[in-house]
PDB file of C-alpha atoms in Angstrom:
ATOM      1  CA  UNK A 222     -24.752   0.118   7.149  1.00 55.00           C
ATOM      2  CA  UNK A 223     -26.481   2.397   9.329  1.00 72.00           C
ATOM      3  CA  UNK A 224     -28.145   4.203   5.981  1.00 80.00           C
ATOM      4  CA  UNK A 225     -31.768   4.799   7.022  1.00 87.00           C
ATOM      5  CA  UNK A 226     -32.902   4.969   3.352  1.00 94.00           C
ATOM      6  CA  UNK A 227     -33.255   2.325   1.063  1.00 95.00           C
ATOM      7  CA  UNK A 228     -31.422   5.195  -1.750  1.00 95.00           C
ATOM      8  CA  UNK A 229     -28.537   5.961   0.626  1.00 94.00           C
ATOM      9  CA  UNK A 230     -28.169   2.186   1.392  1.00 94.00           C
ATOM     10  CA  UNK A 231     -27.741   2.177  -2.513  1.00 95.00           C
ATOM     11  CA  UNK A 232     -25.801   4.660  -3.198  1.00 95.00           C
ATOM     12  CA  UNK A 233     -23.189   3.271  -0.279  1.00 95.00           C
ATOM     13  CA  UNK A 234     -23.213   0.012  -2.136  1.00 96.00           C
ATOM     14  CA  UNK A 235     -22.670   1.947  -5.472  1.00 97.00           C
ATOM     15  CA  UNK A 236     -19.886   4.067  -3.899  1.00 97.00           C
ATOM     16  CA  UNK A 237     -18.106   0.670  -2.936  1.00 97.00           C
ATOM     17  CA  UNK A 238     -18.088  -0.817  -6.057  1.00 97.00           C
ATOM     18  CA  UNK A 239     -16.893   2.610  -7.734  1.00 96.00           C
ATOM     19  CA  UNK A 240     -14.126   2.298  -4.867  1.00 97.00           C
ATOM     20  CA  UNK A 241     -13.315  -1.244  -5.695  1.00 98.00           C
ATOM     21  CA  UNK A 242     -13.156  -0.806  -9.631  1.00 96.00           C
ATOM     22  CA  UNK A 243     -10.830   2.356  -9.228  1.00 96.00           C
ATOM     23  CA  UNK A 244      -8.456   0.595  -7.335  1.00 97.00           C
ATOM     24  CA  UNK A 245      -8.017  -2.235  -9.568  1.00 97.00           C
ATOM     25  CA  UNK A 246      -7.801   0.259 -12.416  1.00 96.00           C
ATOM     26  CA  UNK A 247      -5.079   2.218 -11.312  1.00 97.00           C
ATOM     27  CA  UNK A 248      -3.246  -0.724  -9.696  1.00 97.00           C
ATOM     28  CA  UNK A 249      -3.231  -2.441 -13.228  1.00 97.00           C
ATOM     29  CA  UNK A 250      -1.844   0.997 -14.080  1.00 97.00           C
ATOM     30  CA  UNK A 251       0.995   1.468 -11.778  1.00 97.00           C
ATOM     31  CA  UNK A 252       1.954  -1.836 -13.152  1.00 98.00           C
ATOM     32  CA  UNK A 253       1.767  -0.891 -16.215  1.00 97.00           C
ATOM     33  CA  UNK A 254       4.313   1.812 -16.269  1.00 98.00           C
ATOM     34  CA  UNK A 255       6.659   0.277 -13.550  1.00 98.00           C
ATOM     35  CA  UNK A 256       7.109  -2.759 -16.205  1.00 97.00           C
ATOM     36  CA  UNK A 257       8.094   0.465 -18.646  1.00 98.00           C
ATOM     37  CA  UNK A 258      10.492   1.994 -16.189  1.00 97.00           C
ATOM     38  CA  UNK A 259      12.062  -1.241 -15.170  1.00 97.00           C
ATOM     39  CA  UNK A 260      12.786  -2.329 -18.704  1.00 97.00           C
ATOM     40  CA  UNK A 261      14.059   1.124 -19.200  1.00 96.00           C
ATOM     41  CA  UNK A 262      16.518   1.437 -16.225  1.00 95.00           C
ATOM     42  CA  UNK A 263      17.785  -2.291 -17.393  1.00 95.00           C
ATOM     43  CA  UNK A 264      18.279  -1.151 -20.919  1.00 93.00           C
ATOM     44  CA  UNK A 265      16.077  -3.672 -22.472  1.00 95.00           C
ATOM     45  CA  UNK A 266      14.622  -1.832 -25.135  1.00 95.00           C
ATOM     46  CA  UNK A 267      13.003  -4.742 -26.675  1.00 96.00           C
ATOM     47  CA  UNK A 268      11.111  -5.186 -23.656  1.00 97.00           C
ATOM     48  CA  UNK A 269      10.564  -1.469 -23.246  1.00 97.00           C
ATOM     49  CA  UNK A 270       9.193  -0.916 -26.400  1.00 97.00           C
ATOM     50  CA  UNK A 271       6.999  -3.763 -26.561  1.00 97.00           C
ATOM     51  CA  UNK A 272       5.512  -2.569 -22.514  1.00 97.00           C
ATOM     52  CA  UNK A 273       5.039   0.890 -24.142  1.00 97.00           C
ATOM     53  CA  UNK A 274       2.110   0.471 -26.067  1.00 98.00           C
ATOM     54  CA  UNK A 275       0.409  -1.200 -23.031  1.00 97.00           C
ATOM     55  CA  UNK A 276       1.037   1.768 -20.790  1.00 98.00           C
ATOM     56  CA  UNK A 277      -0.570   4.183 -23.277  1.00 98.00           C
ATOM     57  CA  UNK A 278      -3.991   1.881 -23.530  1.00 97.00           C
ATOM     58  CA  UNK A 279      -3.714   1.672 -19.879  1.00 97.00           C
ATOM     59  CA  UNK A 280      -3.309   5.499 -19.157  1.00 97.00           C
ATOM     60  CA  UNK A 281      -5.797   6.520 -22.285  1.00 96.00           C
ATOM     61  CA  UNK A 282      -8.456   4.186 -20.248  1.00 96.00           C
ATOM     62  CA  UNK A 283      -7.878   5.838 -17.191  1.00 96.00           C
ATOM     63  CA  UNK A 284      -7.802   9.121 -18.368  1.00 96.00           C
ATOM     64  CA  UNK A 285     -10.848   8.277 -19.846  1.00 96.00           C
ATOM     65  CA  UNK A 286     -12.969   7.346 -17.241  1.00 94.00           C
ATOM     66  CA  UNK A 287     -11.342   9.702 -14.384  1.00 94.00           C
ATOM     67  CA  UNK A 288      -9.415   7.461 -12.286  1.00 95.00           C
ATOM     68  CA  UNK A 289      -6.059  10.171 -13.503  1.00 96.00           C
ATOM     69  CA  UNK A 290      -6.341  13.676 -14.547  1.00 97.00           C
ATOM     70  CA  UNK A 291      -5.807  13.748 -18.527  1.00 97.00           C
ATOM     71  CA  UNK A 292      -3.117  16.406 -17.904  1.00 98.00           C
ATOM     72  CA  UNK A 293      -1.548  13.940 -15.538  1.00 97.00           C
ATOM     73  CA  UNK A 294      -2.083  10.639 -18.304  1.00 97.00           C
ATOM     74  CA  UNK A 295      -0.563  13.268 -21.245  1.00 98.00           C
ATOM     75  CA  UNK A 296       2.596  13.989 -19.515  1.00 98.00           C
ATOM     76  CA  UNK A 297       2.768  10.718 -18.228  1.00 98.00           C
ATOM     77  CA  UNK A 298       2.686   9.305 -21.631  1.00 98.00           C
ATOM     78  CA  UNK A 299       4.789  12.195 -22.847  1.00 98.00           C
ATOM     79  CA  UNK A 300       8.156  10.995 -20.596  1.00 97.00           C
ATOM     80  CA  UNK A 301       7.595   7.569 -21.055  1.00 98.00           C
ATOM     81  CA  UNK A 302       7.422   7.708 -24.544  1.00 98.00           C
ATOM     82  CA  UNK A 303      10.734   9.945 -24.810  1.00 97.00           C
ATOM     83  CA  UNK A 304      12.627   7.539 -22.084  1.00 97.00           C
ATOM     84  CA  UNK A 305      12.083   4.389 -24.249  1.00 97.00           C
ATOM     85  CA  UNK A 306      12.797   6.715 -27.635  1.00 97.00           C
ATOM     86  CA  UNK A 307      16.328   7.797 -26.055  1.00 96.00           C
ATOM     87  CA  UNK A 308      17.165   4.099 -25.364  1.00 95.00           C
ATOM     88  CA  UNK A 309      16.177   3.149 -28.553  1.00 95.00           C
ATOM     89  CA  UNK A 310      18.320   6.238 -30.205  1.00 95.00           C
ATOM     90  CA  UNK A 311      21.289   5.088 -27.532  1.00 93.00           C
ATOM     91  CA  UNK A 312      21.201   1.609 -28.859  1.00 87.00           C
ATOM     92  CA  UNK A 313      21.255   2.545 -32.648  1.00 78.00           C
TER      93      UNK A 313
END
């Protein structure tokens, strides 16, 4: 680091753990609602409907501390939620 003060040397080690957790966060979510879409493009719905709940937490947490747009989390949610409902309804 080539920060001359001791608050920008901070703030660049703050910015890299901010970096760091964000990643993680919205890896874990990209799995979260691939294991939702894979389930749901093998018609498993038991699987899909038991991933579902898990990528809502996820996309609620993310939403919630700004690593996706709420907008972006909401409509997410929305076409998930109405992909596994279809299979379900195809199934029954």
């Amino acid at each position: 680091m080539a920060d001359k003060h001791a608050s920008a040397r901070k703030r660049a080690r703050q910015n890299e753990q901010r970096r760091q957790r964000n990643t993680r966060l919205r890896s874990a979510l990209r799995t979260a609602v691939k294991k939702v879409v894979v389930a749901a493009d093998a018609g498993d719905v038991a699987a899909a409907t038991a991933e579902l709940p898990l990528a809502v937490r996820t996309l609620g947490k993310a939403s919630s501390k700004g690593i996706v747009h709420k907008n972006h989390a909401a409509r997410k949610i929305s076409r998930l939620t109405r992909r596994v409902n279809a299979l379900v309804a195809a199934r029954s």
